[in-house]
Short mmCIF file of C-alpha atoms and ligand atoms in Angstrom, two decimals:
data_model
loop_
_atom_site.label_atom_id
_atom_site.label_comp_id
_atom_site.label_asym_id
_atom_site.label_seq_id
_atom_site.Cartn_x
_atom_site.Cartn_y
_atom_site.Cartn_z
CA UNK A 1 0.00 0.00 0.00
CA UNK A 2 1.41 3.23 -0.67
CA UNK A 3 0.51 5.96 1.54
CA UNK A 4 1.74 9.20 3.09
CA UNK A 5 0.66 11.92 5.45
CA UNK A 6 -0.97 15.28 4.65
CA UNK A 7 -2.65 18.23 5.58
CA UNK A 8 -5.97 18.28 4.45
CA UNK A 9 -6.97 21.91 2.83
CA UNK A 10 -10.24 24.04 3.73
CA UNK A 11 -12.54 23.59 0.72
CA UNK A 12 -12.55 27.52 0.29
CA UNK A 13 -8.78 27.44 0.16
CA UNK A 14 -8.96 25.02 -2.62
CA UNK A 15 -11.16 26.43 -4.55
CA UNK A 16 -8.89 29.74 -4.19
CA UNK A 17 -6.14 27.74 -5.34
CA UNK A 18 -8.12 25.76 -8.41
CA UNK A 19 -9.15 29.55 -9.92
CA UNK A 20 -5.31 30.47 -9.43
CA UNK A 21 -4.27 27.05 -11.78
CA UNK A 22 -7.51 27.74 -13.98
CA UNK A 23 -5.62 31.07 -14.79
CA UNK A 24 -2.37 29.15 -15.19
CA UNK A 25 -3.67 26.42 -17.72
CA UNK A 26 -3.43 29.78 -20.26
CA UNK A 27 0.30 29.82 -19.87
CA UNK A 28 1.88 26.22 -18.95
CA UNK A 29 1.17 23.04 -20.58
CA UNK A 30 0.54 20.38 -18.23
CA UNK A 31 -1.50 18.13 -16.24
CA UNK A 32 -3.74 20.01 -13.88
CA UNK A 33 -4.54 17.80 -10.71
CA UNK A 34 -8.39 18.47 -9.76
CA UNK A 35 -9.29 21.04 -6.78
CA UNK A 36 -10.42 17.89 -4.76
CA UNK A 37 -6.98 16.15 -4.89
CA UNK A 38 -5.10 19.15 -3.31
CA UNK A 39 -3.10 18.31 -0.05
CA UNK A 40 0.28 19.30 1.26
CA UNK A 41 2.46 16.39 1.71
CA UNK A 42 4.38 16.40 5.37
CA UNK A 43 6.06 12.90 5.04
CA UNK A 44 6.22 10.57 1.66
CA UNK A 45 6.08 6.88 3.05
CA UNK A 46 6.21 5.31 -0.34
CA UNK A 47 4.92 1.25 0.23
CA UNK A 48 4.03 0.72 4.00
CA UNK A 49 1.33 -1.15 6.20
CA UNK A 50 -0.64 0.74 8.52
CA UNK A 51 0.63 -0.46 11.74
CA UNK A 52 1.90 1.94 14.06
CA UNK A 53 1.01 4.98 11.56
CA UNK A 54 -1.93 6.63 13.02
CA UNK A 55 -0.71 6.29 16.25
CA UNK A 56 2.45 8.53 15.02
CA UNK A 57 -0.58 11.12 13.37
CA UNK A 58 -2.43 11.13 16.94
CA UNK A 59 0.62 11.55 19.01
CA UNK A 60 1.50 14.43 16.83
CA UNK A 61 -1.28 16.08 16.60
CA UNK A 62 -2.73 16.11 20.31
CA UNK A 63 -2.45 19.27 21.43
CA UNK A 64 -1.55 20.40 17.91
CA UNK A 65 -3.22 24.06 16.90
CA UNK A 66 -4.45 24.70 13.24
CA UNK A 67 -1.65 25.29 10.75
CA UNK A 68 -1.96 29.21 9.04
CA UNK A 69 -1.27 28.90 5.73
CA UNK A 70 0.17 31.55 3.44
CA UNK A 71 0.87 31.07 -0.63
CA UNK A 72 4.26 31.94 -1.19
CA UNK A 73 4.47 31.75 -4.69
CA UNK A 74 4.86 29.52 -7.52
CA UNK A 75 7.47 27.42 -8.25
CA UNK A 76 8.49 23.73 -10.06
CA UNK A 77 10.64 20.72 -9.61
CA UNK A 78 12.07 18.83 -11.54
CA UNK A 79 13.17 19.62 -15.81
CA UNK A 80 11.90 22.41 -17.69
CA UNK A 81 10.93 19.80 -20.42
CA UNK A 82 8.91 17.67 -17.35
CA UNK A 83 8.16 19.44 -14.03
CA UNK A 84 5.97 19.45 -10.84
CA UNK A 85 4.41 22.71 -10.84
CA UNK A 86 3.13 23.93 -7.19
CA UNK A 87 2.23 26.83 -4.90
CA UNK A 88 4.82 27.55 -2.36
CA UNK A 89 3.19 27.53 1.38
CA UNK A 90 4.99 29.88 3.98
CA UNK A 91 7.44 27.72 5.49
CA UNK A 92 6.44 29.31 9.35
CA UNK A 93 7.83 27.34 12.56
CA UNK A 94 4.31 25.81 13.31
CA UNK A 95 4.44 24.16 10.23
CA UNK A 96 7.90 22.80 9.76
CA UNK A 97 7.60 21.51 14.04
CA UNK A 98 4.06 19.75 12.81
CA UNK A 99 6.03 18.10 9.85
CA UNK A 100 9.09 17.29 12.06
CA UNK A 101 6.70 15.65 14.86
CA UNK A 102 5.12 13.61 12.16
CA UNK A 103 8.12 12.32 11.05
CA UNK A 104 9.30 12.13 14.72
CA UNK A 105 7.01 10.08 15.67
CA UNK A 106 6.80 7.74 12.62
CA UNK A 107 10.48 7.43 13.01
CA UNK A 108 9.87 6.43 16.91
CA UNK A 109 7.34 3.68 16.14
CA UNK A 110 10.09 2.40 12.65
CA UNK A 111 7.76 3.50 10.27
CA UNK A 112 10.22 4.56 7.40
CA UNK A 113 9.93 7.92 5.33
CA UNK A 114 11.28 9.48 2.24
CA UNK A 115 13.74 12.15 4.32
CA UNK A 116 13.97 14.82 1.60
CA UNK A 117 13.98 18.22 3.62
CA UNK A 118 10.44 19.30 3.87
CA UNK A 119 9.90 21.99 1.37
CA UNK A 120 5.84 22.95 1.75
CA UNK A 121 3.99 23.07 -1.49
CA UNK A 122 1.05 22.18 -3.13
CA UNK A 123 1.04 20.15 -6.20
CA UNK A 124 -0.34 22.46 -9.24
CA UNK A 125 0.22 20.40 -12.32
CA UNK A 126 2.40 17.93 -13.29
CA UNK A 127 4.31 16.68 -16.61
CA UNK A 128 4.41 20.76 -17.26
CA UNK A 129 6.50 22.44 -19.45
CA UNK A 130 7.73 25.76 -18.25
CA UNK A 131 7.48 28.51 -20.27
CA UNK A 132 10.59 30.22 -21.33
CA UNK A 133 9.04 33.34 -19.44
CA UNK A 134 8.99 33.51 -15.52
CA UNK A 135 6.49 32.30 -13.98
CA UNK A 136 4.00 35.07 -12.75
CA UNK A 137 3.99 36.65 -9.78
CA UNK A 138 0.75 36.15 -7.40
CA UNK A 139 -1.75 38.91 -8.46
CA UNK A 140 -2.55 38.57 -4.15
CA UNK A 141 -2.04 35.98 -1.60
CA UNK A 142 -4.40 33.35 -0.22
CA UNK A 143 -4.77 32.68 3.62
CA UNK A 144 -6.51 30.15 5.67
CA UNK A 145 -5.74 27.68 8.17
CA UNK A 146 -5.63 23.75 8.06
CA UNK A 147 -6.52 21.61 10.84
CA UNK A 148 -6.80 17.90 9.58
CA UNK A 149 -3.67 15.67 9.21
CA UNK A 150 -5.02 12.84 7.11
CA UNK A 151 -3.02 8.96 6.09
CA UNK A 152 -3.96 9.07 2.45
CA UNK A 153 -3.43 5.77 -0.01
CA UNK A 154 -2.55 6.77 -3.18
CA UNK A 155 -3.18 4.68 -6.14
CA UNK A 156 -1.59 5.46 -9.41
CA UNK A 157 -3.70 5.30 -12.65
CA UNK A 158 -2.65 6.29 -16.45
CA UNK A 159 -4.68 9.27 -15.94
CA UNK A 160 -3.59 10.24 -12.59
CA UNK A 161 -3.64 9.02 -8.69
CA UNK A 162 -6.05 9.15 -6.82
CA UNK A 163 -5.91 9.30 -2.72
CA UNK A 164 -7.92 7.85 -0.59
CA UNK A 165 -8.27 9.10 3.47
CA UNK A 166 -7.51 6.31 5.79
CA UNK A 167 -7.06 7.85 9.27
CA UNK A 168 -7.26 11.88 10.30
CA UNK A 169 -6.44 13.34 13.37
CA UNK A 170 -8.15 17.17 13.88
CA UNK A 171 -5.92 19.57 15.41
CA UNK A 172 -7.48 22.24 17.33
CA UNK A 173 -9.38 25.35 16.02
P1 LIG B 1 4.52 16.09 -5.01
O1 LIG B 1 3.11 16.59 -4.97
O2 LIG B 1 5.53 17.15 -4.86
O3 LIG B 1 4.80 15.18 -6.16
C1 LIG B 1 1.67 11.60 -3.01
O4 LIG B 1 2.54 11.05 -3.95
C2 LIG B 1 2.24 12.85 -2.43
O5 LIG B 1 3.48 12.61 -1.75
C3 LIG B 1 2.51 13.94 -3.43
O6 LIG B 1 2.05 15.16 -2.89
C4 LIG B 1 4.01 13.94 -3.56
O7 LIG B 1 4.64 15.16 -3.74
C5 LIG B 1 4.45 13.52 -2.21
N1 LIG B 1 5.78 12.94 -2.25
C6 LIG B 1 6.82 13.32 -1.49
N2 LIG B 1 7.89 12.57 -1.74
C7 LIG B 1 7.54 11.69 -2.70
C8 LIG B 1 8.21 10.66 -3.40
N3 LIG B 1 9.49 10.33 -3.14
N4 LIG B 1 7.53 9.99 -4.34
C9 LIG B 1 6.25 10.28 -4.61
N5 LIG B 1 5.56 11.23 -3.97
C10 LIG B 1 6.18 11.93 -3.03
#
């Protein structure tokens, strides 16, 4: 099964974010992911069972407040010919301690997860191909705060994955 952990975003933040990549789709070529797949990744477990996984979530999360969340502009991975496309999300300190308890706490109960520094970002579009141009500016930022952390399976398909919520823990208004 391969699964990883995520903040869960505010349906009125994604639907910000879907008009901002409706806008985009003028400029890049790409695959646009659908409003209702939007997350923001804190650890990548690749193939894992569940055991000892939501445990990890709940101990991280009691006592957790909502997350603010701040765009912080656009940016890509990967080759100009074949990137990941995403918005940036303010990297503030409740955020990155969340993401380091998560992966804390996986790490406690041997749950292993991909270690690549946590960079925040939402997943745009992917198989893009940046335009020669910069990409644009935010005309204004987007705000709101999340407060789900949610074990999602992913399964791939030809035409995208799809992820599936196995286990959230709320963190507190
Ligand atoms: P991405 O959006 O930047 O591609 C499910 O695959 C989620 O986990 C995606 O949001 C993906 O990030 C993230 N992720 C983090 N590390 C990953 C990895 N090594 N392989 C696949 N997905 C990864």
């Amino acid at each position: 099964m391969r699964v990883f952990v995520a903040l869960e975003l505010p349906q009125a933040f994604a639907s910000d974010i879907a008009a901002l990549s409706r806008q985009l789709k003028y400029a890049v070529e790409g695959r646009f992911l659908a409003a209702e797949t939007y997350h923001l990744t804190l650890a990548f477990l690749g193939e894992a069972t569940e055991a000892g996984i939501a445990s990890a979530i709940e101990a991280a999360c009691t006592n957790a407040a909502a997350i603010p969340l701040r765009s912080d502009g656009l940016g890509k991975f990967g080759r100009a010919s074949d990137a990941t496309l995403w918005l940036g999300i303010a990297a503030t300190p409740d955020l990155m301690r969340l993401a380091e308890t998560v992966r804390e706490e996986l790490g406690a109960r041997g749950v292993a997860y991909d270690g690549k520094p946590f960079k925040p970002h939402i997943t745009l579009a992917r198989r893009v191909r940046i335009p020669r141009t910069d990409l644009p500016p935010l005309a204004f930022p987007l705000n709101d705060e999340a407060s789900a952390v949610t074990l999602f399976k992913s399964t791939l398909a030809r035409d995208g994955a799809t992820y599936k919520p196995l286990y959230t823990a709320r963190l507190e208004a």
